[in-house]
mmCIF file of C-alpha atoms and ligand atoms in Angstrom:
data_model
loop_
_atom_site.group_PDB
_atom_site.id
_atom_site.type_symbol
_atom_site.label_atom_id
_atom_site.label_comp_id
_atom_site.label_asym_id
_atom_site.label_seq_id
_atom_site.Cartn_x
_atom_site.Cartn_y
_atom_site.Cartn_z
ATOM 1 C CA MET A 736 13.107 -10.468 17.079
ATOM 2 C CA SER A 737 14.965 -7.949 18.732
ATOM 3 C CA LEU A 738 12.838 -5.227 18.151
ATOM 4 C CA GLU A 739 10.228 -4.155 20.463
ATOM 5 C CA GLU A 740 6.719 -3.347 20.033
ATOM 6 C CA ILE A 741 4.976 -0.900 21.930
ATOM 7 C CA LYS A 742 1.349 -1.235 22.915
ATOM 8 C CA LEU A 743 -1.385 1.128 22.088
ATOM 9 C CA GLU A 744 -2.050 1.305 25.690
ATOM 10 C CA ASP A 745 1.381 2.050 26.609
ATOM 11 C CA LEU A 746 1.924 4.419 23.818
ATOM 12 C CA HIS A 747 2.305 7.808 25.490
ATOM 13 C CA MET A 748 1.614 10.450 22.425
ATOM 14 C CA ASP A 749 3.723 13.516 23.882
ATOM 15 C CA SER A 750 6.674 11.971 24.778
ATOM 16 C CA PHE A 751 6.556 9.314 21.810
ATOM 17 C CA LEU A 752 6.398 12.326 19.333
ATOM 18 C CA ARG A 753 9.184 14.329 21.338
ATOM 19 C CA GLU A 754 11.489 11.354 21.233
ATOM 20 C CA LYS A 755 11.292 9.958 17.797
ATOM 21 C CA ALA A 756 11.674 13.860 16.720
ATOM 22 C CA GLY A 757 14.719 14.133 18.424
ATOM 23 C CA GLU A 758 15.899 11.074 17.141
ATOM 24 C CA LEU A 759 15.331 11.876 13.194
ATOM 25 C CA SER A 760 16.852 15.236 14.063
ATOM 26 C CA ALA A 761 19.834 13.929 15.571
ATOM 27 C CA ALA A 762 20.597 11.215 12.870
ATOM 28 C CA VAL A 763 20.048 13.441 9.737
ATOM 29 C CA GLY A 764 22.534 16.338 11.846
ATOM 30 C CA ASP A 765 22.812 18.699 9.078
ATOM 31 C CA GLY A 766 22.680 16.503 5.997
ATOM 32 C CA PHE A 767 19.096 16.265 4.890
ATOM 33 C CA ALA A 768 16.802 12.953 4.541
ATOM 34 C CA VAL A 769 14.075 12.238 1.698
ATOM 35 C CA ASN A 770 10.822 9.976 1.577
ATOM 36 C CA ALA A 771 8.208 8.829 -0.478
ATOM 37 C CA LEU A 772 4.410 9.019 0.290
ATOM 38 C CA SER A 773 2.079 6.961 -0.975
ATOM 39 C CA GLY A 774 -0.793 8.335 0.836
ATOM 40 C CA GLY A 775 -0.958 5.582 3.332
ATOM 41 C CA VAL A 776 -1.399 5.796 7.167
ATOM 42 C CA ASP A 777 1.891 4.473 7.834
ATOM 43 C CA SER A 778 3.918 6.972 5.125
ATOM 44 C CA SER A 779 1.412 9.494 5.525
ATOM 45 C CA ALA A 780 2.397 9.486 9.198
ATOM 46 C CA VAL A 781 6.125 9.498 9.010
ATOM 47 C CA THR A 782 5.798 12.122 6.143
ATOM 48 C CA MET A 783 4.298 15.059 8.966
ATOM 49 C CA LEU A 784 6.472 13.467 11.428
ATOM 50 C CA GLY A 785 9.582 13.760 9.113
ATOM 51 C CA HIS A 786 8.255 17.612 8.375
ATOM 52 C CA ARG A 787 7.866 18.530 12.091
ATOM 53 C CA ALA A 788 11.349 17.228 13.077
ATOM 54 C CA LEU A 789 13.180 18.145 9.913
ATOM 55 C CA GLY A 790 11.620 20.791 8.487
ATOM 56 C CA LYS A 791 13.388 22.007 5.218
ATOM 57 C CA ARG A 792 16.076 19.012 5.674
ATOM 58 C CA LEU A 793 13.440 16.762 4.394
ATOM 59 C CA LYS A 794 12.536 16.329 0.814
ATOM 60 C CA THR A 795 9.112 14.499 -0.232
ATOM 61 C CA TYR A 796 8.583 12.020 -3.053
ATOM 62 C CA PHE A 797 5.094 10.867 -4.460
ATOM 63 C CA ILE A 798 6.215 7.971 -7.253
ATOM 64 C CA ASP A 799 4.067 7.206 -9.609
ATOM 65 C CA ASN A 800 4.333 3.470 -10.192
ATOM 66 C CA GLY A 801 1.184 3.232 -12.446
ATOM 67 C CA ILE A 802 -0.472 0.724 -9.893
ATOM 68 C CA MET A 803 -2.156 2.818 -7.896
ATOM 69 C CA ARG A 804 -6.007 3.844 -8.024
ATOM 70 C CA GLN A 805 -7.636 6.304 -9.512
ATOM 71 C CA ASP A 806 -6.229 9.674 -9.269
ATOM 72 C CA GLU A 807 -4.526 9.078 -6.466
ATOM 73 C CA PRO A 808 -1.151 10.486 -6.687
ATOM 74 C CA GLN A 809 -3.004 13.896 -7.618
ATOM 75 C CA GLN A 810 -5.380 13.924 -4.748
ATOM 76 C CA ILE A 811 -2.770 13.018 -2.394
ATOM 77 C CA VAL A 812 -0.073 15.515 -3.406
ATOM 78 C CA SER A 813 -2.932 18.019 -2.928
ATOM 79 C CA LEU A 814 -4.185 17.110 0.310
ATOM 80 C CA PHE A 815 -0.337 17.761 1.623
ATOM 81 C CA ALA A 816 -0.139 20.814 -0.216
ATOM 82 C CA SER A 817 -3.412 21.860 1.634
ATOM 83 C CA LEU A 818 -1.527 20.723 5.203
ATOM 84 C CA GLY A 819 1.613 23.266 4.246
ATOM 85 C CA VAL A 820 3.734 19.914 2.679
ATOM 86 C CA THR A 821 5.281 20.227 -0.425
ATOM 87 C CA VAL A 822 4.957 16.467 -2.317
ATOM 88 C CA GLU A 823 6.962 16.410 -5.650
ATOM 89 C CA LEU A 824 5.415 13.843 -7.716
ATOM 90 C CA VAL A 825 7.256 11.775 -9.779
ATOM 91 C CA ASP A 826 6.221 9.723 -12.859
ATOM 92 C CA ALA A 827 8.008 6.322 -13.056
ATOM 93 C CA ARG A 828 5.373 4.338 -14.631
ATOM 94 C CA LYS A 829 7.092 2.884 -17.510
ATOM 95 C CA GLU A 830 9.838 2.081 -15.203
ATOM 96 C CA PHE A 831 7.227 -0.420 -13.152
ATOM 97 C CA PHE A 832 5.638 -1.939 -15.550
ATOM 98 C CA THR A 833 8.842 -2.662 -17.981
ATOM 99 C CA ALA A 834 10.287 -4.286 -14.182
ATOM 100 C CA LEU A 835 7.225 -6.374 -14.347
ATOM 101 C CA LYS A 836 6.871 -7.306 -17.874
ATOM 102 C CA GLY A 837 6.553 -11.228 -18.343
ATOM 103 C CA LEU A 838 6.158 -11.796 -14.340
ATOM 104 C CA THR A 839 3.615 -13.938 -13.446
ATOM 105 C CA ASP A 840 5.222 -15.454 -9.687
ATOM 106 C CA PRO A 841 4.000 -13.247 -6.423
ATOM 107 C CA GLU A 842 6.842 -13.402 -5.075
ATOM 108 C CA GLU A 843 8.939 -12.347 -8.398
ATOM 109 C CA LYS A 844 6.271 -9.673 -9.243
ATOM 110 C CA ARG A 845 7.027 -8.144 -5.080
ATOM 111 C CA GLU A 846 10.604 -8.322 -6.022
ATOM 112 C CA ALA A 847 10.304 -6.459 -8.972
ATOM 113 C CA ILE A 848 8.398 -3.719 -7.206
ATOM 114 C CA THR A 849 10.583 -3.732 -4.550
ATOM 115 C CA GLN A 850 13.688 -3.523 -6.653
ATOM 116 C CA THR A 851 12.414 -0.697 -9.188
ATOM 117 C CA PHE A 852 11.522 1.688 -6.341
ATOM 118 C CA TYR A 853 14.213 1.465 -4.222
ATOM 119 C CA LYS A 854 16.940 0.824 -6.344
ATOM 120 C CA ASP A 855 15.786 2.193 -9.891
ATOM 121 C CA VAL A 856 14.237 5.017 -8.926
ATOM 122 C CA PHE A 857 14.084 6.120 -5.350
ATOM 123 C CA GLY A 858 17.994 5.381 -5.957
ATOM 124 C CA ARG A 859 18.450 8.069 -8.397
ATOM 125 C CA LEU A 860 16.235 10.345 -6.766
ATOM 126 C CA VAL A 861 18.595 10.070 -3.297
ATOM 127 C CA ARG A 862 21.726 10.111 -5.512
ATOM 128 C CA GLU A 863 20.607 12.957 -7.621
ATOM 129 C CA SER A 864 19.530 15.077 -4.256
ATOM 130 C CA GLY A 865 22.565 13.955 -2.146
ATOM 131 C CA ALA A 866 20.774 12.554 0.971
ATOM 132 C CA ARG A 867 21.762 10.323 2.976
ATOM 133 C CA HIS A 868 18.655 9.242 4.682
ATOM 134 C CA LEU A 869 15.775 7.610 3.782
ATOM 135 C CA LEU A 870 12.656 7.833 5.834
ATOM 136 C CA GLN A 871 10.431 5.249 5.757
ATOM 137 C CA GLY A 872 6.983 4.326 7.346
ATOM 138 C CA SER A 873 7.703 0.202 8.409
ATOM 139 C CA ILE A 874 5.398 -0.847 11.241
ATOM 140 C CA PHE A 875 5.936 -3.791 13.500
ATOM 141 C CA THR A 876 3.705 -5.996 11.352
ATOM 142 C CA ASP A 877 5.529 -5.564 8.287
ATOM 143 C CA VAL A 878 8.338 -6.948 10.007
ATOM 144 C CA GLU A 879 6.913 -10.016 11.586
ATOM 145 C CA GLU A 880 5.018 -11.228 8.275
ATOM 146 C CA THR A 881 8.465 -10.517 6.616
ATOM 147 C CA VAL A 882 10.564 -12.549 8.941
ATOM 148 C CA ALA A 883 8.105 -15.189 9.471
ATOM 149 C CA GLY A 884 8.192 -15.405 5.887
ATOM 150 C CA ILE A 885 4.401 -15.219 5.396
ATOM 151 C CA LYS A 886 4.422 -12.451 2.693
ATOM 152 C CA ARG A 887 7.420 -9.940 1.742
ATOM 153 C CA GLN A 888 6.405 -6.774 2.587
ATOM 154 C CA HIS A 889 8.572 -4.065 0.054
ATOM 155 C CA ASN A 890 9.604 -2.322 2.871
ATOM 156 C CA ILE A 891 11.616 -4.315 4.673
ATOM 157 C CA LEU A 892 15.003 -4.371 4.160
ATOM 158 C CA ALA A 893 17.382 -4.200 7.132
ATOM 159 C CA GLN A 894 15.310 -7.021 9.096
ATOM 160 C CA LEU A 895 16.408 -9.333 6.393
ATOM 161 C CA GLY A 896 20.167 -8.384 6.591
ATOM 162 C CA ILE A 897 19.965 -6.005 3.840
ATOM 163 C CA ASP A 898 22.642 -3.511 4.739
ATOM 164 C CA THR A 899 20.766 -0.778 2.969
ATOM 165 C CA GLN A 900 23.744 2.068 2.981
ATOM 166 C CA LYS A 901 25.766 -0.743 1.266
ATOM 167 C CA VAL A 902 23.131 -2.155 -1.516
ATOM 168 C CA TYR A 903 20.946 1.212 -2.391
ATOM 169 C CA GLY A 904 23.446 4.521 -0.667
ATOM 170 C CA TYR A 905 21.799 5.612 2.031
ATOM 171 C CA ASN A 906 20.834 4.676 5.752
ATOM 172 C CA VAL A 907 17.101 4.085 6.208
ATOM 173 C CA LEU A 908 15.457 5.798 9.365
ATOM 174 C CA GLU A 909 11.696 4.025 10.760
ATOM 175 C CA PRO A 910 10.127 5.908 13.380
ATOM 176 C CA LEU A 911 6.884 4.141 13.238
ATOM 177 C CA ILE A 912 8.804 0.642 13.620
ATOM 178 C CA GLN A 913 7.757 -0.543 16.853
ATOM 179 C CA LEU A 914 3.944 0.249 16.326
ATOM 180 C CA ARG A 915 0.898 -1.600 15.249
ATOM 181 C CA LYS A 916 -1.676 -0.341 13.066
ATOM 182 C CA PRO A 917 -4.010 1.399 15.775
ATOM 183 C CA ALA A 918 -0.840 3.438 17.341
ATOM 184 C CA VAL A 919 -0.186 4.415 14.222
ATOM 185 C CA ARG A 920 -3.477 5.800 13.413
ATOM 186 C CA LYS A 921 -3.445 7.506 16.429
ATOM 187 C CA VAL A 922 -0.045 9.232 15.830
ATOM 188 C CA ALA A 923 -1.262 10.513 12.152
ATOM 189 C CA GLU A 924 -4.511 11.927 14.289
ATOM 190 C CA ALA A 925 -1.912 13.971 16.421
ATOM 191 C CA LEU A 926 0.324 15.236 14.042
ATOM 192 C CA GLY A 927 -2.716 16.825 12.824
ATOM 193 C CA LEU A 928 -3.520 14.611 9.412
ATOM 194 C CA PRO A 929 -7.526 14.499 8.580
ATOM 195 C CA ALA A 930 -9.781 11.594 9.262
ATOM 196 C CA SER A 931 -9.658 10.588 5.880
ATOM 197 C CA ILE A 932 -6.400 9.785 6.248
ATOM 198 C CA PHE A 933 -5.415 8.166 10.053
ATOM 199 C CA SER A 934 -8.895 6.170 9.790
ATOM 200 C CA ARG A 935 -7.926 4.810 5.501
ATOM 201 C CA PRO A 936 -8.427 1.290 4.678
ATOM 202 C CA PRO A 937 -5.431 -0.439 4.715
ATOM 203 C CA PHE A 938 -3.482 -0.741 0.819
ATOM 204 C CA PRO A 939 -0.613 -2.729 0.139
ATOM 205 C CA GLY A 940 2.514 -1.283 -1.206
ATOM 206 C CA PRO A 941 2.441 -2.964 -4.308
ATOM 207 C CA ALA A 942 -0.774 -1.247 -4.591
ATOM 208 C CA LEU A 943 -2.752 -2.958 -7.462
ATOM 209 C CA ALA A 944 -0.220 -5.049 -8.450
ATOM 210 C CA ALA A 945 -1.016 -7.589 -5.439
ATOM 211 C CA ARG A 946 -4.748 -7.614 -6.996
ATOM 212 C CA VAL A 947 -3.931 -9.016 -10.473
ATOM 213 C CA ILE A 948 -3.239 -12.448 -10.731
ATOM 214 C CA GLY A 949 -0.729 -13.417 -13.233
ATOM 215 C CA GLU A 950 1.067 -10.409 -15.615
ATOM 216 C CA VAL A 951 0.798 -6.891 -14.631
ATOM 217 C CA THR A 952 0.212 -4.937 -17.817
ATOM 218 C CA PRO A 953 -1.275 -1.014 -17.951
ATOM 219 C CA GLU A 954 -4.383 -2.618 -19.662
ATOM 220 C CA ARG A 955 -4.779 -5.581 -16.536
ATOM 221 C CA VAL A 956 -4.222 -2.968 -13.739
ATOM 222 C CA GLU A 957 -6.772 -0.430 -15.249
ATOM 223 C CA THR A 958 -9.772 -3.098 -15.012
ATOM 224 C CA VAL A 959 -8.675 -3.465 -11.486
ATOM 225 C CA ARG A 960 -8.483 -0.063 -10.999
ATOM 226 C CA LYS A 961 -12.026 0.516 -12.247
ATOM 227 C CA ALA A 962 -13.067 -2.140 -10.234
ATOM 228 C CA THR A 963 -11.625 -1.145 -7.099
ATOM 229 C CA ARG A 964 -13.431 2.131 -7.375
ATOM 230 C CA ILE A 965 -16.547 1.056 -7.486
ATOM 231 C CA VAL A 966 -15.965 -1.428 -4.859
ATOM 232 C CA GLU A 967 -14.776 1.006 -2.818
ATOM 233 C CA ASP A 968 -17.666 3.710 -3.550
ATOM 234 C CA ALA A 969 -20.174 0.927 -2.368
ATOM 235 C CA LEU A 970 -18.710 -0.388 0.471
ATOM 236 C CA ARG A 971 -17.056 2.667 2.041
ATOM 237 C CA ASP A 972 -19.779 2.977 4.644
ATOM 238 C CA SER A 973 -19.943 -0.739 5.103
ATOM 239 C CA GLY A 974 -17.730 -0.237 8.532
ATOM 240 C CA ALA A 975 -15.622 -3.319 6.908
ATOM 241 C CA PHE A 976 -11.854 -3.457 7.781
ATOM 242 C CA GLN A 977 -10.765 -3.497 4.351
ATOM 243 C CA TYR A 978 -12.939 -4.636 0.865
ATOM 244 C CA LEU A 979 -11.081 -4.783 -2.756
ATOM 245 C CA ALA A 980 -11.271 -6.171 -6.036
ATOM 246 C CA ILE A 981 -8.917 -8.507 -7.876
ATOM 247 C CA LEU A 982 -8.539 -9.803 -11.265
ATOM 248 C CA HIS A 983 -8.375 -13.240 -12.159
ATOM 249 C CA ASN A 984 -6.117 -14.845 -14.759
ATOM 250 C CA ASP A 985 -8.664 -17.434 -16.301
ATOM 251 C CA ARG A 986 -10.930 -16.364 -18.459
ATOM 252 C CA VAL A 987 -14.804 -17.816 -18.388
ATOM 253 C CA THR A 988 -17.277 -18.269 -21.152
ATOM 254 C CA GLY A 989 -20.040 -15.219 -20.940
ATOM 255 C CA MET A 990 -22.076 -13.607 -23.116
ATOM 256 C CA ARG A 991 -23.014 -10.222 -24.259
ATOM 257 C CA ASN A 992 -25.717 -9.276 -26.524
ATOM 258 C CA GLY A 993 -26.523 -12.507 -27.445
ATOM 259 C CA ARG A 994 -22.737 -13.520 -28.560
ATOM 260 C CA ARG A 995 -20.611 -15.756 -26.761
ATOM 261 C CA ASP A 996 -18.023 -13.203 -24.696
ATOM 262 C CA TYR A 997 -14.410 -15.146 -23.698
ATOM 263 C CA GLY A 998 -14.163 -12.831 -20.471
ATOM 264 C CA GLN A 999 -12.341 -11.811 -17.441
ATOM 265 C CA GLN A 1000 -13.543 -12.413 -13.697
ATOM 266 C CA ILE A 1001 -13.392 -10.128 -11.002
ATOM 267 C CA GLU A 1002 -13.641 -11.351 -7.358
ATOM 268 C CA ILE A 1003 -14.480 -9.047 -4.562
ATOM 269 C CA ARG A 1004 -13.725 -9.355 -1.030
ATOM 270 C CA CYS A 1005 -14.732 -7.734 2.108
ATOM 271 C CA TRP A 1006 -13.000 -8.509 5.327
ATOM 272 C CA ASN A 1007 -13.668 -8.236 9.626
ATOM 273 C CA SER A 1008 -10.561 -8.007 11.119
ATOM 274 C CA THR A 1009 -8.739 -6.148 13.720
ATOM 275 C CA ASP A 1010 -5.308 -5.963 12.534
ATOM 276 C CA ALA A 1011 -4.799 -7.977 9.565
ATOM 277 C CA ARG A 1012 -3.713 -11.041 11.016
ATOM 278 C CA THR A 1013 -6.810 -13.074 10.565
ATOM 279 C CA GLY A 1014 -9.904 -12.010 9.279
ATOM 280 C CA SER A 1015 -13.442 -13.534 8.235
ATOM 281 C CA PRO A 1016 -15.168 -12.518 5.118
ATOM 282 C CA THR A 1017 -18.319 -9.579 5.970
ATOM 283 C CA ARG A 1018 -21.615 -10.911 5.441
ATOM 284 C CA LEU A 1019 -23.045 -8.122 2.970
ATOM 285 C CA PRO A 1020 -26.536 -8.168 2.118
ATOM 286 C CA PHE A 1021 -27.176 -10.000 -1.334
ATOM 287 C CA GLU A 1022 -28.340 -6.753 -2.587
ATOM 288 C CA ILE A 1023 -25.162 -4.900 -2.236
ATOM 289 C CA LEU A 1024 -23.246 -7.628 -4.497
ATOM 290 C CA GLU A 1025 -26.041 -8.206 -6.675
ATOM 291 C CA ASP A 1026 -25.623 -4.524 -7.302
ATOM 292 C CA LEU A 1027 -21.752 -4.488 -7.525
ATOM 293 C CA ALA A 1028 -21.688 -7.416 -9.700
ATOM 294 C CA GLY A 1029 -23.760 -5.684 -12.087
ATOM 295 C CA LYS A 1030 -21.706 -2.585 -11.651
ATOM 296 C CA ILE A 1031 -19.091 -4.297 -12.518
ATOM 297 C CA VAL A 1032 -19.959 -6.126 -15.923
ATOM 298 C CA GLY A 1033 -21.997 -3.276 -16.880
ATOM 299 C CA GLU A 1034 -18.771 -0.637 -16.652
ATOM 300 C CA VAL A 1035 -15.435 -2.269 -16.168
ATOM 301 C CA PRO A 1036 -14.793 -3.526 -19.916
ATOM 302 C CA GLY A 1037 -13.981 -7.054 -20.496
ATOM 303 C CA VAL A 1038 -15.722 -8.537 -17.262
ATOM 304 C CA VAL A 1039 -18.136 -11.369 -17.352
ATOM 305 C CA SER A 1040 -18.121 -12.896 -13.846
ATOM 306 C CA VAL A 1041 -18.121 -11.562 -10.788
ATOM 307 C CA THR A 1042 -17.568 -13.826 -7.580
ATOM 308 C CA TYR A 1043 -17.588 -13.065 -3.717
ATOM 309 C CA ASN A 1044 -14.912 -14.696 -1.960
ATOM 310 C CA ILE A 1045 -16.559 -16.572 1.699
ATOM 311 C CA THR A 1046 -12.940 -18.026 2.790
ATOM 312 C CA ARG A 1047 -11.154 -17.031 6.428
ATOM 313 C CA LYS A 1048 -7.800 -15.703 6.801
ATOM 314 C CA PRO A 1049 -6.221 -17.953 7.339
ATOM 315 C CA PRO A 1050 -5.463 -19.990 5.292
ATOM 316 C CA SER A 1051 -6.589 -16.984 3.153
ATOM 317 C CA THR A 1052 -4.704 -14.111 3.189
ATOM 318 C CA ILE A 1053 -6.527 -10.319 2.547
ATOM 319 C CA GLU A 1054 -4.763 -9.762 -1.009
ATOM 320 C CA ALA A 1055 -4.443 -11.945 -3.597
ATOM 321 C CA ILE A 1056 -0.216 -11.818 -4.276
HETATM 322 P P1 XMP B 1160 -1.842 -9.889 3.997
HETATM 323 O O1 XMP B 1160 -2.738 -10.282 2.117
HETATM 324 O O2 XMP B 1160 -0.722 -10.348 3.644
HETATM 325 O O3 XMP B 1160 -2.193 -8.665 3.937
HETATM 326 O O4 XMP B 1160 -3.419 -10.857 4.396
HETATM 327 C C1 XMP B 1160 -2.203 -8.169 5.369
HETATM 328 C C2 XMP B 1160 -2.533 -6.621 5.711
HETATM 329 O O5 XMP B 1160 -1.220 -5.820 4.662
HETATM 330 C C3 XMP B 1160 -1.603 -5.175 3.629
HETATM 331 N N1 XMP B 1160 -0.063 -5.819 2.599
HETATM 332 C C4 XMP B 1160 1.075 -4.946 2.555
HETATM 333 N N2 XMP B 1160 1.030 -3.209 2.988
HETATM 334 N N3 XMP B 1160 2.659 -3.858 1.957
HETATM 335 C C5 XMP B 1160 2.273 -3.088 2.887
HETATM 336 O O6 XMP B 1160 2.454 -2.005 2.947
HETATM 337 C C6 XMP B 1160 2.743 -4.908 1.557
HETATM 338 O O7 XMP B 1160 3.621 -5.649 0.602
HETATM 339 C C7 XMP B 1160 1.404 -5.699 1.880
HETATM 340 N N4 XMP B 1160 0.970 -6.948 1.332
HETATM 341 C C8 XMP B 1160 -0.087 -6.729 1.988
HETATM 342 C C9 XMP B 1160 -2.948 -6.198 3.401
HETATM 343 O O8 XMP B 1160 -3.500 -4.732 2.278
HETATM 344 C C10 XMP B 1160 -3.538 -6.050 4.485
HETATM 345 O O9 XMP B 1160 -4.082 -5.050 4.769
#
């Protein structure tokens, strides 16, 4: 890989921000750029940096792909509005679910999300807007994992030899590509984003689809979304690196109201990690686990079993897909 990492200790914030803003401005010239905000720390930092560098030459979209967490699209759009950044919410739920229909293989699901995002939805937005540049928050770890063939991160294109200009009709600008997550958090803070963003736990690009084993349907996403809300509410103050709920494909026999109920299974994961490259399960108190199990079977329709994952990464990965 020819790309050189900028380590946290070598990051000189003022000059980094000045340099990147200058590069963006020069690349876009008197044209304009678009970007997609997901509310994660990477895309949020890029959105702020882009607006600082380009002002009205940047248009930001939030694409509702139907696989985000509860209320996430509206919350992120209002947060940025309060920071003076206008974000247009695009409803693309149908397109994503159509693309995911019938797919069960993890990499095929990731590929379907990538194609729907870049080619169909975003490609259309870029074409309609006439922008020549796509600003995006890819970071060093995304490139590493993709190039190593571990998981295809949905935002990595050029590093896989994909000529975005040729394939999608736009040029990709990636000002954070030399940074790892801790450095990106510092950049986000320096750009004036609130702690709810700069210290946000990671969330994958393929969103809740990375946590649905088997087919990703609106109903199955709704199940994992409800469980995610319960897990996040319970573990927000745990100090863990990342915590999540996964919906399994296999059903198990349970019982409800004295009758057999062949139901769904939710797996909880709660990770200790510093950079997501390795991880270990946190030793959550049993009371918290029991409480989580009770809430999930009580509040998420169809779920009869809740498990806690006690495997390290590697060989596990943080997400299920
Ligand atoms: P894994 O599951 O590979 O995840 O151990 C490592 C970290 O990356 C996040 N993740 C992603 N982030 N696009 C992203 O931006 C993706 O496609 C993606 N897949 C996983 C995951 O949540 C964890 O923090």
